[in-house]
Tab-separated table of N, CA, C and O and ligand atoms in Angstrom:
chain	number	residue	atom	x	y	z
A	5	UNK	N	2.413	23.276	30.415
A	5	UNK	CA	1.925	22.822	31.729
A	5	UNK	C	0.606	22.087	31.582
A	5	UNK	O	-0.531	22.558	31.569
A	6	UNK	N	1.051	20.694	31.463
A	6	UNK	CA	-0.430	19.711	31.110
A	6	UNK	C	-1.197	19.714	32.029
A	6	UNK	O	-0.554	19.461	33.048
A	7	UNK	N	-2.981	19.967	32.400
A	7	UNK	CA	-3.555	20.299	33.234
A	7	UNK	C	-3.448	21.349	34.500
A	7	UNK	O	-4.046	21.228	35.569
A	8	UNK	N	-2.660	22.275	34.173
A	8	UNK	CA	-2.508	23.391	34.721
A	8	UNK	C	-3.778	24.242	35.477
A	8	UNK	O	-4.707	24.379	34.681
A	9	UNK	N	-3.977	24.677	36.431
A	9	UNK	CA	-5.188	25.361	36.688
A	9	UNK	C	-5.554	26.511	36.478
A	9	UNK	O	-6.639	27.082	36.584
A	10	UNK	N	-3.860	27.025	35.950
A	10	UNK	CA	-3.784	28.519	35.137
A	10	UNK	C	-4.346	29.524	35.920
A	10	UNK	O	-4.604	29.108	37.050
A	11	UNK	N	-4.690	30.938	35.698
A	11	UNK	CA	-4.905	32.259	35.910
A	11	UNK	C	-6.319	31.556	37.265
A	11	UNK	O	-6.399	31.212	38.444
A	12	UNK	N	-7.149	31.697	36.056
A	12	UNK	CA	-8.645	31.435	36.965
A	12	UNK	C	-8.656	30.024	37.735
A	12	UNK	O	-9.831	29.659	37.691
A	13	UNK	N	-8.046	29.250	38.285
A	13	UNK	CA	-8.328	28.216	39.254
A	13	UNK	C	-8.838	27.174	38.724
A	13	UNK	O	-9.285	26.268	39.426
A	14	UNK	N	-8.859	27.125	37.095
A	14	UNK	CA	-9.849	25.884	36.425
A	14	UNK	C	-9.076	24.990	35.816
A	14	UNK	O	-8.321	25.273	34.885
A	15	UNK	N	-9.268	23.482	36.471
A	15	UNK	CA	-8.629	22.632	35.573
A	15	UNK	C	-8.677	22.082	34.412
A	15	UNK	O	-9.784	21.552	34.314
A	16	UNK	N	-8.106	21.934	33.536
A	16	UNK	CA	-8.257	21.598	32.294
A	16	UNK	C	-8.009	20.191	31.895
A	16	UNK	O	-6.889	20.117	31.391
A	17	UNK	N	-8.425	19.407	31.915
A	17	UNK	CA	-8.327	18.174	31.538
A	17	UNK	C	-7.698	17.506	30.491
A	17	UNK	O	-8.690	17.271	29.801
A	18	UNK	N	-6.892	17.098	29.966
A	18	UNK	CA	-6.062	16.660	28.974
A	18	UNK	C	-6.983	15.155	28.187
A	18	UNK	O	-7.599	14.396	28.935
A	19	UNK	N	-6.958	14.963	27.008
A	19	UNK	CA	-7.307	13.654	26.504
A	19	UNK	C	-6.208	12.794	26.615
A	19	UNK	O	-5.039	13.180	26.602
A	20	UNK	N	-6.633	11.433	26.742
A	20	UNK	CA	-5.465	10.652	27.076
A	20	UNK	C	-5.259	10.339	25.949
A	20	UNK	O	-6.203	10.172	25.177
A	21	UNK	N	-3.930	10.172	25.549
A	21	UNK	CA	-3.272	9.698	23.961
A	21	UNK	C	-2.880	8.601	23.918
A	21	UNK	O	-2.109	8.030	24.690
A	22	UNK	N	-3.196	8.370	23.352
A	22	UNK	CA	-3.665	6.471	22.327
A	22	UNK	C	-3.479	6.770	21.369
A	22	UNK	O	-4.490	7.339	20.958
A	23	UNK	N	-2.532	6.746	20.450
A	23	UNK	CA	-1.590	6.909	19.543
A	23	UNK	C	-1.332	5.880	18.440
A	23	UNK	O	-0.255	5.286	18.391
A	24	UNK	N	-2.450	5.634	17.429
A	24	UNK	CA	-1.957	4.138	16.698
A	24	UNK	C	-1.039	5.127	15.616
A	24	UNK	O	-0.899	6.321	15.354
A	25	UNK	N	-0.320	3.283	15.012
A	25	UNK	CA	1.045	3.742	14.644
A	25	UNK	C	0.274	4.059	12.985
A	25	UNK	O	-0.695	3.527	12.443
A	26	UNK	N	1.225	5.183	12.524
A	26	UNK	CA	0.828	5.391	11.062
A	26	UNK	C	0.890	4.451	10.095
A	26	UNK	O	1.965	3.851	10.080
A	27	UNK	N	-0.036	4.063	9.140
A	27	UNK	CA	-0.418	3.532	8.329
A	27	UNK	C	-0.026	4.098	7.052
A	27	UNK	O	0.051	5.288	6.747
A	28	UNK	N	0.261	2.844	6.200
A	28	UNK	CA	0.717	3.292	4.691
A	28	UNK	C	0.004	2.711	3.839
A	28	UNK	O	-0.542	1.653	4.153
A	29	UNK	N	-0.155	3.230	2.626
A	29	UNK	CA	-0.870	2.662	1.584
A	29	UNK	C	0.214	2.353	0.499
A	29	UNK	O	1.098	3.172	0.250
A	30	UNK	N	0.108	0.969	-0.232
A	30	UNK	CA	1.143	0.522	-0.864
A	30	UNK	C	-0.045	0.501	-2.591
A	30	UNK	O	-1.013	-0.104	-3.051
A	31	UNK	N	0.616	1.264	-2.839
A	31	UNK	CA	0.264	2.099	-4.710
A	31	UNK	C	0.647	0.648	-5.733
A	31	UNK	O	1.554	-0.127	-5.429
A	32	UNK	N	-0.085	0.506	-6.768
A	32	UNK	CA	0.851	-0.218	-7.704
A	32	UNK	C	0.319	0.820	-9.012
A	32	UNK	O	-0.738	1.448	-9.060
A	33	UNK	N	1.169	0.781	-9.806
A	33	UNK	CA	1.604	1.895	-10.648
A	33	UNK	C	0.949	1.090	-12.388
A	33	UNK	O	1.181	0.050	-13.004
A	34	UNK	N	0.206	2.117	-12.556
A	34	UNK	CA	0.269	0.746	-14.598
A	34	UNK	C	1.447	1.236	-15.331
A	34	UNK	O	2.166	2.188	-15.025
A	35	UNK	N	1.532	0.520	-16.252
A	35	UNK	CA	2.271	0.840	-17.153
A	35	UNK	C	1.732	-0.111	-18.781
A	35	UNK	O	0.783	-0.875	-18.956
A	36	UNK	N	2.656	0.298	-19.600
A	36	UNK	CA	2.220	-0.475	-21.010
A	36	UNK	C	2.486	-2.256	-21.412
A	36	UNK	O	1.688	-2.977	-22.011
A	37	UNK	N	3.710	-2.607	-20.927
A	37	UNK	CA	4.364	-3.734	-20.826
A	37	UNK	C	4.549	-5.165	-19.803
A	37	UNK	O	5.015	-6.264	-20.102
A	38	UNK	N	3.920	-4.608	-18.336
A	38	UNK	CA	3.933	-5.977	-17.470
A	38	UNK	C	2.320	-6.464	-17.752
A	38	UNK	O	1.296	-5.868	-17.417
A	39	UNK	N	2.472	-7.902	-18.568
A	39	UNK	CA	1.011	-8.660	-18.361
A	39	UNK	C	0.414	-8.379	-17.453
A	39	UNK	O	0.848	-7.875	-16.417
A	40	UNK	N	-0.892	-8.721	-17.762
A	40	UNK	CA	-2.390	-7.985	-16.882
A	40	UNK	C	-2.067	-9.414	-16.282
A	40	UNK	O	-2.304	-9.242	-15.086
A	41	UNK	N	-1.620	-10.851	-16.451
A	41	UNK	CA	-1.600	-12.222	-15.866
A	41	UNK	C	-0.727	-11.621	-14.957
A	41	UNK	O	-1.052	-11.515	-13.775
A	42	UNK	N	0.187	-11.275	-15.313
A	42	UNK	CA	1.552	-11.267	-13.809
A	42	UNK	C	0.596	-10.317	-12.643
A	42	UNK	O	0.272	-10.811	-11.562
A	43	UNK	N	0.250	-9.044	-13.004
A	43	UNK	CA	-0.100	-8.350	-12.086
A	43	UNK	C	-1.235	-8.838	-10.783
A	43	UNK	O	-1.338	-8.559	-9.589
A	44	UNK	N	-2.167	-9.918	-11.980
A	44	UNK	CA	-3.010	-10.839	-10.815
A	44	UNK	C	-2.231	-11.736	-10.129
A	44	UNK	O	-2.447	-12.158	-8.993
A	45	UNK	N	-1.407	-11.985	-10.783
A	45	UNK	CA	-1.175	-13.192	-9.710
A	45	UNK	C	-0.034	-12.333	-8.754
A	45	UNK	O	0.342	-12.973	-7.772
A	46	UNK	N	0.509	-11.089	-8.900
A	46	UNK	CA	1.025	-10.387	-7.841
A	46	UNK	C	0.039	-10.030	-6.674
A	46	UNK	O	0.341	-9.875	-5.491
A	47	UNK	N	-1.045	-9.944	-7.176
A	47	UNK	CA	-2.099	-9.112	-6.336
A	47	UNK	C	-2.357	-10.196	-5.255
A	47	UNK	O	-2.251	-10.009	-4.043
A	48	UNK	N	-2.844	-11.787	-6.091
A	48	UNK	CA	-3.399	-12.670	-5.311
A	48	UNK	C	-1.762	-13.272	-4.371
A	48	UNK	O	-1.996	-13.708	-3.244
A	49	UNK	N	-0.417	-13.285	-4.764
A	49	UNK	CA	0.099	-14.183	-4.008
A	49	UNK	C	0.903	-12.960	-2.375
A	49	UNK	O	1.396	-13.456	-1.362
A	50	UNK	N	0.785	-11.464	-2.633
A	50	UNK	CA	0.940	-10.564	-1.856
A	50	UNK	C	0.525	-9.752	-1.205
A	50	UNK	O	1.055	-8.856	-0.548
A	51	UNK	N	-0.818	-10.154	-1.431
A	51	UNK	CA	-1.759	-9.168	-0.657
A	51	UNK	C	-3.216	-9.974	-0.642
A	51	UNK	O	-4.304	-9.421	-0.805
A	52	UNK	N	-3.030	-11.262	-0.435
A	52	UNK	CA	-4.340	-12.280	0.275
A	52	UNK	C	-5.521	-11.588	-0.844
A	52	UNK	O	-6.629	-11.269	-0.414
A	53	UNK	N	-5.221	-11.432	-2.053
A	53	UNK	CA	-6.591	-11.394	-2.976
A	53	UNK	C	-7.085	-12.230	-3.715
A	53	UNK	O	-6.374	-12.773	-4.560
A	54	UNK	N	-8.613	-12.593	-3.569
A	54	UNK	CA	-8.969	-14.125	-4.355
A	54	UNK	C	-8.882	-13.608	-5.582
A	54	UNK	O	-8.536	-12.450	-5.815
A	55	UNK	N	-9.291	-14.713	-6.683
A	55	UNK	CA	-9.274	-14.317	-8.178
A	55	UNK	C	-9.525	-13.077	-8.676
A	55	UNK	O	-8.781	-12.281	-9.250
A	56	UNK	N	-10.418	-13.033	-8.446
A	56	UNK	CA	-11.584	-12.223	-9.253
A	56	UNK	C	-11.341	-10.909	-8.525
A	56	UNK	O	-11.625	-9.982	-9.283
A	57	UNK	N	-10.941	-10.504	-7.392
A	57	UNK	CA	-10.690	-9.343	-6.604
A	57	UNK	C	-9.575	-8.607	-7.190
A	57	UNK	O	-9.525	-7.414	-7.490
A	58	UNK	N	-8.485	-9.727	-7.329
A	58	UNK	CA	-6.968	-9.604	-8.151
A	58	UNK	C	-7.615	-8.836	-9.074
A	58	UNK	O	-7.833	-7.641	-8.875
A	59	UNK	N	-8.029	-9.563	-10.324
A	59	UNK	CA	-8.445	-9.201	-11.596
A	59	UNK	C	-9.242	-7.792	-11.617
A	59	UNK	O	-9.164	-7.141	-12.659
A	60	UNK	N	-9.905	-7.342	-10.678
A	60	UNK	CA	-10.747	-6.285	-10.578
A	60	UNK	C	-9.961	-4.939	-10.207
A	60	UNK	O	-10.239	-3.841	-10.689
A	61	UNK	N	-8.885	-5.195	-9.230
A	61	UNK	CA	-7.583	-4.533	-8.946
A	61	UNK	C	-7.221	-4.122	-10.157
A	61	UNK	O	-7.424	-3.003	-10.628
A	62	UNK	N	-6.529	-5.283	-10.814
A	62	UNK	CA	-5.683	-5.227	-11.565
A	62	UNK	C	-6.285	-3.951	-12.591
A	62	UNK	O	-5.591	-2.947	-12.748
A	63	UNK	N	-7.612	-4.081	-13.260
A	63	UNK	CA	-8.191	-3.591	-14.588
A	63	UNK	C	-8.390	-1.965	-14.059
A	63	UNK	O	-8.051	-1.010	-14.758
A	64	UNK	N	-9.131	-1.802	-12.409
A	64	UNK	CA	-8.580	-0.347	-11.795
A	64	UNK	C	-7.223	0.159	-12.013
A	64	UNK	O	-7.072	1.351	-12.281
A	65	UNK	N	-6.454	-0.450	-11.946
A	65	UNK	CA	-4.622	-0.196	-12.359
A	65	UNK	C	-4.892	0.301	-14.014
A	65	UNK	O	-4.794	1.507	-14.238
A	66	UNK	N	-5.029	-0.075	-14.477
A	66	UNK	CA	-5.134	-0.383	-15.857
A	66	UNK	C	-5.889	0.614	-16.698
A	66	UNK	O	-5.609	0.969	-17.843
A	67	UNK	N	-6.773	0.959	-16.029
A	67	UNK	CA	-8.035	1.901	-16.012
A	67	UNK	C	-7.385	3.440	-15.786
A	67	UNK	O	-7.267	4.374	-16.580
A	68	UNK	N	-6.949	3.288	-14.124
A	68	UNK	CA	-6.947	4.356	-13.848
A	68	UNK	C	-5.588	5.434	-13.886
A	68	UNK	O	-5.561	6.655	-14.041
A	69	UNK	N	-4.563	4.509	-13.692
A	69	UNK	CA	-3.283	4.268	-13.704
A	69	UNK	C	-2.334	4.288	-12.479
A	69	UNK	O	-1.134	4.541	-12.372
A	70	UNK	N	-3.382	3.900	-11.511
A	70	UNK	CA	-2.787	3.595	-10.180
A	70	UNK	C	-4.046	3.093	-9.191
A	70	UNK	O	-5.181	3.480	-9.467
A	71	UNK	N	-3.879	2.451	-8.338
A	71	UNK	CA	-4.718	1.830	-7.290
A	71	UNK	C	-4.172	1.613	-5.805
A	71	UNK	O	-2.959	1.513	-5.985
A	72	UNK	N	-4.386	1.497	-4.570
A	72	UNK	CA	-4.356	1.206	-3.457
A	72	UNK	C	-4.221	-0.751	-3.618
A	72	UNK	O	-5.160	-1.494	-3.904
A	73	UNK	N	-2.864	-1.148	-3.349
A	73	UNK	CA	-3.471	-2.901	-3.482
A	73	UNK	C	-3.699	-3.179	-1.232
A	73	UNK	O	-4.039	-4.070	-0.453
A	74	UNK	N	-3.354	-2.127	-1.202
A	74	UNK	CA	-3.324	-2.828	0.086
A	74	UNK	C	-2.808	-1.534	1.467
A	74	UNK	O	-1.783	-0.910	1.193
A	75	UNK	N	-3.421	-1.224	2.689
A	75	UNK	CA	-2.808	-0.466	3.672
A	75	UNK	C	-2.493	-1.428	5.007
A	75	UNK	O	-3.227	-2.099	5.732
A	76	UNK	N	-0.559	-1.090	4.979
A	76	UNK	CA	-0.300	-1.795	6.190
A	76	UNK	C	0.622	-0.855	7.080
A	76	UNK	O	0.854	0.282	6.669
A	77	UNK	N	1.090	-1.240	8.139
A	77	UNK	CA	2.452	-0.983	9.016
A	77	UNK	C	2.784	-0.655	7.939
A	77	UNK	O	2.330	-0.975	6.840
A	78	UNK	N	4.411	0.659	8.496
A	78	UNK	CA	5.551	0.553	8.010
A	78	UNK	C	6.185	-0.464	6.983
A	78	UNK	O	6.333	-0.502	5.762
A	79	UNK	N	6.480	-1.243	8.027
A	79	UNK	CA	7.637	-2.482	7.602
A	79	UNK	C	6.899	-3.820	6.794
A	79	UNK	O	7.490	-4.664	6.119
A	80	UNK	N	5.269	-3.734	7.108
A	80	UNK	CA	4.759	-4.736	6.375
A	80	UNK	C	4.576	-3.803	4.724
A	80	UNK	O	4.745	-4.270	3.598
A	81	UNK	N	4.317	-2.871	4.978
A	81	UNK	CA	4.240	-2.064	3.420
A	81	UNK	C	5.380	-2.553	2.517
A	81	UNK	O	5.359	-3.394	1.618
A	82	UNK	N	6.717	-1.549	3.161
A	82	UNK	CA	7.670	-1.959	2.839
A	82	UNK	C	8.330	-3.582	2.304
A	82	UNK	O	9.218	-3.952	1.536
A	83	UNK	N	7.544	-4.094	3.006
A	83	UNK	CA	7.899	-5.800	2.773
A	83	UNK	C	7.395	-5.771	1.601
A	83	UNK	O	8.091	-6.068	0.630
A	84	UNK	N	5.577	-5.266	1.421
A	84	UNK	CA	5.091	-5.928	0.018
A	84	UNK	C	5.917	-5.517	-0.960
A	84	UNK	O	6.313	-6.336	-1.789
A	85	UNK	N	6.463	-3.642	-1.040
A	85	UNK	CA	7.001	-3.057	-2.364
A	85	UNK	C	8.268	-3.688	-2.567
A	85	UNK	O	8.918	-3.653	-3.612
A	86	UNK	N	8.722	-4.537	-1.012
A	86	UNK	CA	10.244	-5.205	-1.763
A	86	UNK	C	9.812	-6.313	-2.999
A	86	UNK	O	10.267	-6.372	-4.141
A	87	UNK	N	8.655	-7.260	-2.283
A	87	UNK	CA	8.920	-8.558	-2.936
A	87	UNK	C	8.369	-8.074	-3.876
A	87	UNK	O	9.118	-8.243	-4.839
A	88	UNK	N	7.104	-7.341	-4.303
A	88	UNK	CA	6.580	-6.822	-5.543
A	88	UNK	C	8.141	-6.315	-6.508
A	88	UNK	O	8.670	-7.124	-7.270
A	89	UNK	N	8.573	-5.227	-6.356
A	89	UNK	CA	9.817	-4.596	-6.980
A	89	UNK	C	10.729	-6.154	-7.471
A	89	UNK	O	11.151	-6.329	-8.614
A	90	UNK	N	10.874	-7.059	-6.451
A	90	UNK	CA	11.779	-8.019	-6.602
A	90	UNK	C	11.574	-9.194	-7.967
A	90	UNK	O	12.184	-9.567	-8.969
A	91	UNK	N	10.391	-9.441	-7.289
A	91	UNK	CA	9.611	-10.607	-8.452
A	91	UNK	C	9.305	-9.589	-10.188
A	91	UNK	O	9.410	-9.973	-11.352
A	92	UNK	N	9.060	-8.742	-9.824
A	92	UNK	CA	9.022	-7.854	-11.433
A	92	UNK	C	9.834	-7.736	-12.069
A	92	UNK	O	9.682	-7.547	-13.276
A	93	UNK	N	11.251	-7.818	-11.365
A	93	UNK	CA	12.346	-7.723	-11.502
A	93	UNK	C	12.841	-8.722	-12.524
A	93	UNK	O	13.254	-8.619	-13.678
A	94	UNK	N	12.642	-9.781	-11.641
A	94	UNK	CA	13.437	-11.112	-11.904
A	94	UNK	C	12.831	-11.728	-12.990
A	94	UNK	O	13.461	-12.499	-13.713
A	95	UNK	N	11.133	-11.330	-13.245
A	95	UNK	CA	10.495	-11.124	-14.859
A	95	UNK	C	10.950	-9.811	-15.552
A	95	UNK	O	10.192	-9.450	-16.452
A	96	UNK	N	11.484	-9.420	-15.438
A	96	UNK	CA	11.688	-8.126	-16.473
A	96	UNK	C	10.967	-7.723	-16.618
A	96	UNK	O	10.849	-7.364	-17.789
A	97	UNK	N	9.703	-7.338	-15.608
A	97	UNK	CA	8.308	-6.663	-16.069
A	97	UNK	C	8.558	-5.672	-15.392
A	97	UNK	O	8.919	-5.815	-14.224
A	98	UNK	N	8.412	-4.309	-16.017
A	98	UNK	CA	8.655	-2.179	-15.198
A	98	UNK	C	7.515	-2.100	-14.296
A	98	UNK	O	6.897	-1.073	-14.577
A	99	UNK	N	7.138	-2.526	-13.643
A	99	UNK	CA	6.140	-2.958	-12.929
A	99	UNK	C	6.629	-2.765	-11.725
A	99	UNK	O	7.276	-3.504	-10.984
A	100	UNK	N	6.033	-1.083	-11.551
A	100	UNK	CA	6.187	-0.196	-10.222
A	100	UNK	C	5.260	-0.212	-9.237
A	100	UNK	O	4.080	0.072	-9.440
A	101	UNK	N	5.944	-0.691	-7.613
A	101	UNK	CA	4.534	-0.835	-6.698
A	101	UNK	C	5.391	0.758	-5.719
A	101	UNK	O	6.579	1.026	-5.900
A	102	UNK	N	4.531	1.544	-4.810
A	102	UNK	CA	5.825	2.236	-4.208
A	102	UNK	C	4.512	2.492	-2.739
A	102	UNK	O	3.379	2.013	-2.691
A	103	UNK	N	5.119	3.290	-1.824
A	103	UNK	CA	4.169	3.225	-0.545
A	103	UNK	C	4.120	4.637	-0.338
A	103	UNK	O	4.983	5.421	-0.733
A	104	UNK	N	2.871	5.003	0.423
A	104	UNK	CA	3.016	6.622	0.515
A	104	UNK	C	1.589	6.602	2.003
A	104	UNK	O	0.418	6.224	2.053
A	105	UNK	N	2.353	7.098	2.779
A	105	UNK	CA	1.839	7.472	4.296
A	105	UNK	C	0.470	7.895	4.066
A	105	UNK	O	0.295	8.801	3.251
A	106	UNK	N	-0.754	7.264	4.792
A	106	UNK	CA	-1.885	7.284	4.476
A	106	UNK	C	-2.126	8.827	4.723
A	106	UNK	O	-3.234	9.321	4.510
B	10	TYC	N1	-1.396	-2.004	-18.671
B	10	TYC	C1	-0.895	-3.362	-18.657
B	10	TYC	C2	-1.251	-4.049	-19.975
B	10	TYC	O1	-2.059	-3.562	-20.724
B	10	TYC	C3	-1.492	-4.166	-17.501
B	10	TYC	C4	-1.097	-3.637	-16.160
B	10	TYC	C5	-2.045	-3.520	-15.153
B	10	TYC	C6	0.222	-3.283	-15.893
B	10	TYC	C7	-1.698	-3.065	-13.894
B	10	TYC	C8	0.589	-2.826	-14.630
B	10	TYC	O2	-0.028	-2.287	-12.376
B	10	TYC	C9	-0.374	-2.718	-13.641
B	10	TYC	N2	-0.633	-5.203	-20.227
C-alpha cells in the first residue's frame, strides 16, 4: 500500500522512480597471439578511441589481462562484442571481447 497512512494517521511519502536503464561494461580479454596492432585499431575503429588512448588500452589489456574498452546500453554493448568477436574472427586472431552488467 504505496503511501498508506497506516496504523498512526502518517503519510509516508514514496520517492518518485526514475529508473535509468542498466548499463554494461564491454571487457576485452588478452591473450598471447592477437597483435597489439589489431587490438588498437579495434579499440580506435569501435569504441571512438584516438591513437594513443587505443594504445594505452591496449598495453592495460596486456598488462593486466583484461580492461573496460567501453560502458554502453544493452544492445549497443552487444553490438560492440558482435563486431569485435566478428572482425577477430575473420583475422584468425582468439581475441575475446565479452559484456558483463555494470
Ligand atoms: N598480448 C598480446 C601480444 O602480446 C597483445 C594483446 C593485447 C592481445 C590486448 C589481446 O586484448 C588484447 N601480442
Amino acid at each position: 500500500r504505496p503511501d498508506d497512512d497506516g496504523e498512526a494517521g502518517l503519510a509516508v511519502a514514496t520517492k518518485p522512480k526514475t529508473k535509468r536503464p542498466p548499463m554494461y561494461k564491454v571487457l576485452l580479454l588478452n591473450d598471447d597471439f592477437t597483435p597489439m596492432e589489431f587490438v588498437v585499431m579495434v579499440l580506435e575503429r569501435f569504441f571512438g578511441l584516438n591513437h594513443s588512448q587505443a594504445f594505452e588500452l591496449m598495453l592495460t589489456v596486456h598488462k593486466k589481462g583484461l580492461a573496460v574498452a567501453g560502458v554502453f546500453s544493452y544492445e549497443i554493448a552487444e553490438t560492440k562484442v558482435t563486431q569485435v568477436m566478428q572482425l577477430a574472427r575473420e583475422h584468425q586472431h582468439p581475441l575475446q571481447c565479452t559484456m558483463e552488467k555494470e
